[in-house]
mmCIF file of C-alpha atoms and ligand atoms in Angstrom:
data_model
loop_
_atom_site.group_PDB
_atom_site.id
_atom_site.type_symbol
_atom_site.label_atom_id
_atom_site.label_comp_id
_atom_site.label_asym_id
_atom_site.label_seq_id
_atom_site.Cartn_x
_atom_site.Cartn_y
_atom_site.Cartn_z
ATOM 1 C CA MET A 1 41.903 11.319 -1.192
ATOM 2 C CA GLN A 2 41.428 14.804 0.303
ATOM 3 C CA SER A 3 44.113 16.598 2.361
ATOM 4 C CA LYS A 4 43.539 16.680 6.141
ATOM 5 C CA PRO A 5 40.748 19.102 7.061
ATOM 6 C CA THR A 6 41.066 22.063 9.445
ATOM 7 C CA PHE A 7 38.443 21.979 12.171
ATOM 8 C CA ARG A 8 36.532 24.903 13.588
ATOM 9 C CA ALA A 9 37.573 25.631 17.190
ATOM 10 C CA THR A 10 34.115 26.906 18.197
ATOM 11 C CA PRO A 11 30.972 24.774 18.770
ATOM 12 C CA VAL A 12 28.383 24.361 16.001
ATOM 13 C CA THR A 13 24.618 24.013 16.536
ATOM 14 C CA ILE A 14 22.192 22.812 13.868
ATOM 15 C CA ARG A 15 18.534 21.772 13.496
ATOM 16 C CA THR A 16 16.944 19.186 11.228
ATOM 17 C CA PRO A 17 13.225 18.931 10.403
ATOM 18 C CA ALA A 18 10.933 15.919 10.666
ATOM 19 C CA SER A 19 9.868 14.484 7.323
ATOM 20 C CA SER A 20 7.019 12.574 5.783
ATOM 21 C CA ALA A 21 7.749 10.330 2.818
ATOM 22 C CA ASN A 22 5.652 8.886 -0.024
ATOM 23 C CA LEU A 23 2.791 11.435 0.419
ATOM 24 C CA GLY A 24 0.402 8.796 -0.884
ATOM 25 C CA ALA A 25 1.349 7.864 -4.425
ATOM 26 C CA GLY A 26 5.017 8.912 -4.533
ATOM 27 C CA PHE A 27 6.532 5.809 -2.955
ATOM 28 C CA ASP A 28 10.263 6.244 -2.206
ATOM 29 C CA SER A 29 10.319 9.502 -4.179
ATOM 30 C CA LEU A 30 8.247 12.334 -2.657
ATOM 31 C CA GLY A 31 9.136 13.862 0.709
ATOM 32 C CA LEU A 32 7.899 16.761 2.826
ATOM 33 C CA ALA A 33 9.700 18.522 5.698
ATOM 34 C CA LEU A 34 7.597 19.271 8.778
ATOM 35 C CA GLU A 35 7.989 21.810 11.574
ATOM 36 C CA ILE A 36 9.263 19.500 14.293
ATOM 37 C CA TYR A 37 13.022 19.849 14.790
ATOM 38 C CA ASP A 38 15.793 17.798 16.318
ATOM 39 C CA GLY A 39 18.711 19.907 17.542
ATOM 40 C CA TYR A 40 22.376 18.898 17.519
ATOM 41 C CA ALA A 41 25.474 20.626 18.857
ATOM 42 C CA ALA A 42 29.096 19.547 18.470
ATOM 43 C CA GLN A 43 32.603 20.689 19.244
ATOM 44 C CA VAL A 44 35.956 19.159 18.367
ATOM 45 C CA SER A 45 38.745 18.868 20.932
ATOM 46 C CA ASP A 46 42.420 17.884 21.112
ATOM 47 C CA GLU A 47 41.648 15.364 23.813
ATOM 48 C CA ALA A 48 40.921 11.975 22.252
ATOM 49 C CA GLY A 49 37.530 10.347 22.801
ATOM 50 C CA LEU A 50 33.818 10.766 22.258
ATOM 51 C CA ASP A 51 31.514 12.518 24.694
ATOM 52 C CA ILE A 52 27.854 12.215 23.690
ATOM 53 C CA GLN A 53 24.665 13.149 25.523
ATOM 54 C CA VAL A 54 21.116 12.683 24.240
ATOM 55 C CA ALA A 55 17.903 14.225 25.597
ATOM 56 C CA GLY A 56 14.273 14.138 24.476
ATOM 57 C CA GLU A 57 12.552 11.523 22.270
ATOM 58 C CA GLY A 58 14.054 8.052 22.541
ATOM 59 C CA ALA A 59 16.884 9.281 24.809
ATOM 60 C CA GLU A 60 16.855 6.126 26.945
ATOM 61 C CA GLU A 61 17.035 3.645 24.069
ATOM 62 C CA ILE A 62 19.546 5.493 21.889
ATOM 63 C CA ARG A 63 23.176 4.298 21.971
ATOM 64 C CA LYS A 64 25.693 6.762 23.280
ATOM 65 C CA ASP A 65 28.835 5.436 21.593
ATOM 66 C CA ASP A 66 30.255 5.249 18.084
ATOM 67 C CA LYS A 67 27.321 3.020 17.031
ATOM 68 C CA ASN A 68 24.991 6.004 17.525
ATOM 69 C CA LEU A 69 23.485 6.914 14.147
ATOM 70 C CA VAL A 70 24.479 10.600 14.388
ATOM 71 C CA ILE A 71 28.067 9.623 15.235
ATOM 72 C CA LYS A 72 28.161 7.022 12.440
ATOM 73 C CA ALA A 73 27.033 9.709 9.992
ATOM 74 C CA MET A 74 29.575 12.200 11.359
ATOM 75 C CA ASN A 75 32.357 9.646 10.911
ATOM 76 C CA ARG A 76 31.233 8.939 7.338
ATOM 77 C CA ALA A 77 31.369 12.680 6.623
ATOM 78 C CA PHE A 78 34.789 13.146 8.297
ATOM 79 C CA ASP A 79 36.209 10.206 6.301
ATOM 80 C CA HIS A 80 34.845 11.749 3.101
ATOM 81 C CA MET A 81 36.355 15.138 4.009
ATOM 82 C CA GLY A 82 39.837 13.739 4.692
ATOM 83 C CA GLY A 83 40.025 12.880 8.410
ATOM 84 C CA LYS A 84 38.438 12.824 11.858
ATOM 85 C CA PRO A 85 39.140 15.194 14.766
ATOM 86 C CA ARG A 86 40.978 13.697 17.766
ATOM 87 C CA GLY A 87 38.140 14.288 20.173
ATOM 88 C CA LEU A 88 34.473 15.086 19.698
ATOM 89 C CA SER A 89 31.686 16.196 21.977
ATOM 90 C CA VAL A 90 28.079 15.918 20.709
ATOM 91 C CA ARG A 91 24.714 16.880 22.229
ATOM 92 C CA ALA A 92 21.372 15.822 20.727
ATOM 93 C CA LEU A 93 17.983 17.190 21.714
ATOM 94 C CA ASN A 94 15.374 15.052 19.935
ATOM 95 C CA ALA A 95 11.806 16.170 19.302
ATOM 96 C CA ILE A 96 10.893 13.887 16.367
ATOM 97 C CA PRO A 97 9.102 10.747 17.598
ATOM 98 C CA HIS A 98 10.986 7.525 16.841
ATOM 99 C CA GLY A 99 9.678 4.670 14.689
ATOM 100 C CA ARG A 100 6.517 6.544 13.698
ATOM 101 C CA GLY A 101 7.190 7.354 10.042
ATOM 102 C CA LEU A 102 8.276 10.945 10.702
ATOM 103 C CA GLY A 103 11.873 10.565 9.593
ATOM 104 C CA SER A 104 13.739 10.370 12.919
ATOM 105 C CA SER A 105 16.531 8.219 11.444
ATOM 106 C CA SER A 106 16.860 10.513 8.418
ATOM 107 C CA SER A 107 17.108 13.458 10.794
ATOM 108 C CA ALA A 108 19.927 11.688 12.673
ATOM 109 C CA ILE A 109 21.760 10.752 9.467
ATOM 110 C CA VAL A 110 21.470 14.126 7.715
ATOM 111 C CA GLY A 111 22.059 15.844 11.083
ATOM 112 C CA GLY A 112 25.316 13.935 11.624
ATOM 113 C CA LEU A 113 26.585 14.570 8.101
ATOM 114 C CA TYR A 114 25.622 18.246 8.212
ATOM 115 C CA LEU A 115 27.106 18.736 11.685
ATOM 116 C CA ALA A 116 30.443 17.185 10.683
ATOM 117 C CA ARG A 117 30.537 19.349 7.559
ATOM 118 C CA ALA A 118 29.850 22.479 9.618
ATOM 119 C CA LEU A 119 32.796 21.607 11.896
ATOM 120 C CA VAL A 120 35.223 21.672 8.970
ATOM 121 C CA ILE A 121 36.548 24.934 7.481
ATOM 122 C CA SER A 122 35.267 25.071 3.862
ATOM 123 C CA GLY A 123 33.407 21.821 4.600
ATOM 124 C CA GLN A 124 30.932 22.496 1.801
ATOM 125 C CA GLU A 125 33.735 22.270 -0.770
ATOM 126 C CA ARG A 126 34.803 18.870 0.588
ATOM 127 C CA LEU A 127 31.288 17.489 1.065
ATOM 128 C CA THR A 128 28.785 19.048 -1.343
ATOM 129 C CA ASP A 129 25.020 18.760 -0.851
ATOM 130 C CA GLN A 130 25.039 16.149 -3.595
ATOM 131 C CA ASP A 131 27.715 14.100 -1.766
ATOM 132 C CA LEU A 132 25.812 14.514 1.483
ATOM 133 C CA LEU A 133 22.574 13.287 -0.088
ATOM 134 C CA ALA A 134 24.335 10.315 -1.690
ATOM 135 C CA ILE A 135 25.864 9.190 1.634
ATOM 136 C CA ALA A 136 22.588 9.818 3.505
ATOM 137 C CA THR A 137 20.644 7.764 0.952
ATOM 138 C CA GLU A 138 23.133 4.911 1.201
ATOM 139 C CA MET A 139 22.851 4.927 5.002
ATOM 140 C CA GLU A 140 19.033 5.204 5.033
ATOM 141 C CA GLY A 141 18.382 2.820 2.135
ATOM 142 C CA HIS A 142 15.977 5.134 0.301
ATOM 143 C CA PRO A 143 16.251 8.816 -0.673
ATOM 144 C CA ASP A 144 12.813 10.336 0.051
ATOM 145 C CA ASN A 145 13.125 11.295 3.747
ATOM 146 C CA VAL A 146 16.777 12.337 3.665
ATOM 147 C CA ALA A 147 16.117 14.625 0.672
ATOM 148 C CA ALA A 148 13.331 16.445 2.550
ATOM 149 C CA VAL A 149 15.510 16.768 5.677
ATOM 150 C CA LEU A 150 18.384 18.226 3.653
ATOM 151 C CA TYR A 151 16.466 20.636 1.401
ATOM 152 C CA GLY A 152 13.258 21.382 3.364
ATOM 153 C CA GLY A 153 9.862 22.013 1.754
ATOM 154 C CA ALA A 154 8.871 19.181 -0.558
ATOM 155 C CA THR A 155 11.330 17.141 -2.577
ATOM 156 C CA ILE A 156 11.384 14.753 -5.499
ATOM 157 C CA ALA A 157 14.091 12.117 -5.008
ATOM 158 C CA TRP A 158 15.313 9.266 -7.185
ATOM 159 C CA LEU A 159 18.224 6.882 -7.572
ATOM 160 C CA GLU A 160 20.738 7.355 -10.385
ATOM 161 C CA GLY A 161 22.750 4.142 -10.666
ATOM 162 C CA GLY A 162 21.940 3.498 -6.990
ATOM 163 C CA VAL A 163 23.036 7.004 -5.946
ATOM 164 C CA GLY A 164 20.486 9.279 -4.240
ATOM 165 C CA ARG A 165 19.561 12.447 -6.143
ATOM 166 C CA ALA A 166 16.885 15.035 -5.383
ATOM 167 C CA THR A 167 15.413 18.383 -6.294
ATOM 168 C CA PRO A 168 13.196 20.608 -4.122
ATOM 169 C CA ILE A 169 9.665 21.769 -4.990
ATOM 170 C CA THR A 170 8.381 25.102 -3.668
ATOM 171 C CA VAL A 171 5.396 24.291 -1.472
ATOM 172 C CA ASN A 172 2.268 26.429 -1.770
ATOM 173 C CA HIS A 173 1.932 28.625 1.351
ATOM 174 C CA ARG A 174 -1.685 27.586 1.876
ATOM 175 C CA ILE A 175 -0.707 23.980 2.627
ATOM 176 C CA ASN A 176 -0.399 22.787 6.232
ATOM 177 C CA ALA A 177 -0.531 19.402 7.910
ATOM 178 C CA VAL A 178 -2.099 17.461 10.750
ATOM 179 C CA ALA A 179 -0.135 14.462 12.070
ATOM 180 C CA PHE A 180 -1.891 11.632 13.918
ATOM 181 C CA ILE A 181 0.801 9.816 15.868
ATOM 182 C CA PRO A 182 -0.019 6.433 17.409
ATOM 183 C CA GLU A 183 1.586 5.330 20.656
ATOM 184 C CA SER A 184 3.332 2.252 19.278
ATOM 185 C CA ALA A 185 6.142 2.203 16.730
ATOM 186 C CA VAL A 186 6.554 0.181 13.516
ATOM 187 C CA ALA A 187 10.098 -0.453 12.284
ATOM 188 C CA THR A 188 10.634 0.708 8.707
ATOM 189 C CA SER A 189 12.631 -2.472 8.022
ATOM 190 C CA SER A 190 9.590 -4.636 8.942
ATOM 191 C CA ALA A 191 7.205 -2.419 6.975
ATOM 192 C CA ARG A 192 9.423 -2.718 3.874
ATOM 193 C CA LYS A 193 9.367 -6.509 4.146
ATOM 194 C CA MET A 194 5.560 -6.405 3.839
ATOM 195 C CA LEU A 195 5.717 -5.029 0.310
ATOM 196 C CA PRO A 196 5.265 -7.366 -2.665
ATOM 197 C CA ASP A 197 7.970 -7.939 -5.294
ATOM 198 C CA GLU A 198 5.591 -6.923 -8.073
ATOM 199 C CA VAL A 199 2.564 -4.659 -8.478
ATOM 200 C CA LEU A 200 -0.098 -4.610 -11.168
ATOM 201 C CA TYR A 201 0.633 -2.499 -14.229
ATOM 202 C CA LYS A 202 -2.677 -0.621 -13.825
ATOM 203 C CA ASP A 203 -1.884 0.201 -10.188
ATOM 204 C CA ALA A 204 1.615 1.399 -11.095
ATOM 205 C CA THR A 205 0.091 3.559 -13.834
ATOM 206 C CA ALA A 206 -2.423 5.058 -11.398
ATOM 207 C CA ASN A 207 0.375 5.908 -8.945
ATOM 208 C CA ILE A 208 2.581 7.429 -11.657
ATOM 209 C CA ALA A 209 -0.265 9.748 -12.702
ATOM 210 C CA ARG A 210 -1.001 10.743 -9.132
ATOM 211 C CA SER A 211 2.564 11.394 -8.059
ATOM 212 C CA ALA A 212 3.026 13.577 -11.147
ATOM 213 C CA LEU A 213 -0.187 15.389 -10.153
ATOM 214 C CA MET A 214 1.137 15.745 -6.592
ATOM 215 C CA VAL A 215 4.021 17.924 -7.780
ATOM 216 C CA GLU A 216 1.498 20.396 -9.206
ATOM 217 C CA ALA A 217 -0.835 20.003 -6.204
ATOM 218 C CA LEU A 218 1.989 20.819 -3.773
ATOM 219 C CA SER A 219 3.128 23.875 -5.667
ATOM 220 C CA ASN A 220 0.334 25.541 -7.626
ATOM 221 C CA LYS A 221 -2.928 23.611 -7.345
ATOM 222 C CA PRO A 222 -3.589 22.365 -3.793
ATOM 223 C CA GLU A 223 -7.182 21.684 -4.868
ATOM 224 C CA PHE A 224 -5.772 18.440 -6.318
ATOM 225 C CA LEU A 225 -4.175 17.267 -3.035
ATOM 226 C CA TYR A 226 -6.956 14.780 -2.346
ATOM 227 C CA GLU A 227 -6.788 13.073 -5.736
ATOM 228 C CA ALA A 228 -2.996 13.236 -5.832
ATOM 229 C CA THR A 229 -2.546 11.439 -2.490
ATOM 230 C CA GLN A 230 -4.389 8.275 -3.487
ATOM 231 C CA ASP A 231 -2.103 5.242 -3.394
ATOM 232 C CA LEU A 232 -2.515 1.745 -4.807
ATOM 233 C CA ILE A 233 0.922 0.185 -4.428
ATOM 234 C CA HIS A 234 2.102 0.214 -0.806
ATOM 235 C CA GLN A 235 -0.285 1.312 1.969
ATOM 236 C CA GLU A 236 -2.728 -1.605 1.674
ATOM 237 C CA PHE A 237 0.132 -4.152 1.945
ATOM 238 C CA ARG A 238 1.172 -2.685 5.299
ATOM 239 C CA LYS A 239 -2.350 -2.591 6.687
ATOM 240 C CA SER A 240 -1.938 -5.515 9.130
ATOM 241 C CA ALA A 241 0.993 -3.767 10.872
ATOM 242 C CA MET A 242 -1.064 -0.604 11.460
ATOM 243 C CA PRO A 243 -4.814 -1.377 11.237
ATOM 244 C CA LYS A 244 -5.922 1.684 13.239
ATOM 245 C CA SER A 245 -3.848 4.025 11.090
ATOM 246 C CA PHE A 246 -5.181 2.452 7.922
ATOM 247 C CA ALA A 247 -8.771 2.811 9.206
ATOM 248 C CA LEU A 248 -8.117 6.474 10.034
ATOM 249 C CA VAL A 249 -6.779 7.141 6.517
ATOM 250 C CA GLN A 250 -10.004 5.661 5.122
ATOM 251 C CA LYS A 251 -12.182 7.654 7.537
ATOM 252 C CA LEU A 252 -10.440 10.929 6.678
ATOM 253 C CA ARG A 253 -10.475 10.235 2.941
ATOM 254 C CA SER A 254 -14.218 9.397 3.070
ATOM 255 C CA ALA A 255 -14.644 12.902 4.487
ATOM 256 C CA GLY A 256 -12.642 14.350 1.559
ATOM 257 C CA VAL A 257 -9.399 14.931 3.507
ATOM 258 C CA ALA A 258 -6.054 14.329 1.717
ATOM 259 C CA ALA A 259 -4.762 11.745 4.213
ATOM 260 C CA PHE A 260 -2.158 9.014 3.832
ATOM 261 C CA ILE A 261 0.252 6.892 5.854
ATOM 262 C CA SER A 262 3.354 8.962 6.606
ATOM 263 C CA GLY A 263 6.388 7.113 5.225
ATOM 264 C CA ALA A 264 6.424 3.513 6.436
ATOM 265 C CA GLY A 265 3.890 4.466 9.152
ATOM 266 C CA PRO A 266 2.203 4.210 11.496
ATOM 267 C CA THR A 267 1.621 8.002 11.671
ATOM 268 C CA VAL A 268 -1.195 9.322 9.485
ATOM 269 C CA LEU A 269 -0.614 12.678 7.819
ATOM 270 C CA ALA A 270 -3.398 14.899 6.464
ATOM 271 C CA LEU A 271 -2.646 17.876 4.212
ATOM 272 C CA HIS A 272 -5.101 20.765 4.040
ATOM 273 C CA THR A 273 -5.425 24.392 3.011
ATOM 274 C CA GLY A 274 -7.863 25.448 5.727
ATOM 275 C CA SER A 275 -7.656 27.611 8.849
ATOM 276 C CA VAL A 276 -6.429 26.528 12.294
ATOM 277 C CA THR A 277 -10.074 25.815 13.156
ATOM 278 C CA ASP A 278 -10.317 23.522 10.110
ATOM 279 C CA ALA A 279 -7.112 21.785 11.239
ATOM 280 C CA GLN A 280 -8.576 21.302 14.728
ATOM 281 C CA GLU A 281 -11.698 19.804 13.145
ATOM 282 C CA ILE A 282 -9.548 17.378 11.096
ATOM 283 C CA ALA A 283 -7.502 16.523 14.234
ATOM 284 C CA ARG A 284 -10.669 15.472 16.093
ATOM 285 C CA ALA A 285 -11.077 12.516 13.694
ATOM 286 C CA GLY A 286 -8.142 10.798 15.445
ATOM 287 C CA GLY A 287 -10.111 10.167 18.652
ATOM 288 C CA SER A 288 -8.124 8.871 21.610
ATOM 289 C CA SER A 289 -5.838 6.434 19.729
ATOM 290 C CA PHE A 290 -3.568 9.125 18.312
ATOM 291 C CA ALA A 291 -1.619 12.086 19.607
ATOM 292 C CA THR A 292 -2.352 14.868 17.130
ATOM 293 C CA GLN A 293 -0.053 17.669 16.086
ATOM 294 C CA ILE A 294 -1.105 20.589 13.895
ATOM 295 C CA LEU A 295 1.992 21.338 11.871
ATOM 296 C CA GLY A 296 3.357 23.742 9.320
ATOM 297 C CA ILE A 297 5.567 22.662 6.438
ATOM 298 C CA SER A 298 9.231 23.364 7.210
ATOM 299 C CA ARG A 299 10.446 25.687 4.455
ATOM 300 C CA VAL A 300 14.016 25.036 5.572
ATOM 301 C CA GLY A 301 16.003 21.828 5.643
ATOM 302 C CA ALA A 302 18.991 21.164 7.913
ATOM 303 C CA HIS A 303 20.469 24.501 8.973
ATOM 304 C CA ILE A 304 22.903 26.170 11.339
ATOM 305 C CA TYR A 305 20.860 27.363 14.256
ATOM 306 C CA SER A 306 21.580 29.729 17.083
ATOM 307 C CA PRO A 307 19.240 28.868 20.001
ATOM 308 C CA ASN A 308 19.434 32.445 21.406
HETATM 309 N N1 HSE B 401 9.552 5.299 1.315
HETATM 310 C C1 HSE B 401 9.877 4.655 2.551
HETATM 311 C C2 HSE B 401 8.913 3.524 2.798
HETATM 312 C C3 HSE B 401 9.808 5.662 3.655
HETATM 313 O O1 HSE B 401 7.716 3.726 2.668
HETATM 314 O O2 HSE B 401 9.361 2.425 3.120
HETATM 315 C C4 HSE B 401 10.246 5.115 4.980
HETATM 316 O O3 HSE B 401 10.193 6.173 5.921
#
């Protein structure tokens, strides 16, 4: 049990990136941070109670009490660090679309943990990155998105005795992304229920080879992105929940574009090494069913951020 923490008297503001998980073959292990950011601000007070305001994506549906995911994560972090402040005021400005496979819940979880840590003097000694990742993984249920949100760039994540672990990969500067975001959401919990209990040995082998190749494709040899993003063990099983997204992945891949379902979907992500004009050309493939965003890879994970 840790001694009671000392809280910072001044407000803290942070940002967390969107994330794409799986990246084709690397189911539940590979993650990539993208340049869309949620912003969070918090301040402790001596007056008991919680004051929370949310703006932006999903603001109407999100709970504004201690069941809010950011607040739940903050409370987990405070408990880990030795105690909660008497009063807390939190502001969230969300830009990451919800339920689209772009890591909005991982952003909230890592954001809450990171924010609470930043409010504690020497918080990093009480809650290390490794602790933070372990709690985030437990809350999210899988480590791939939370790892990318915490570290930025691309990440390899795995479970060690059920505990989330991760290491970052330096992403080649030529790589950028196009996201095709459908209007309707798919809950990750439903998408996970669509997966089979077992996969064929040959399909598992194909995915192992490709996710190993993806590490090299992301860092040194982007020319292998197309081959490395081929998946045989999860996307097809989720097809009926996102038929238009699945069809778009096939259309893009037939044209030689390294496209895949982002996380549990239904967003489609395409990685490329071309110019902005090339990205615009790729984006046109989405037609009217998708909102497209031409995105850079976020080189940073969760970080203290001064809006001015
Ligand atoms: N790896 C997870 C899945 C990511 O595909 O279910 C969820 O965002």
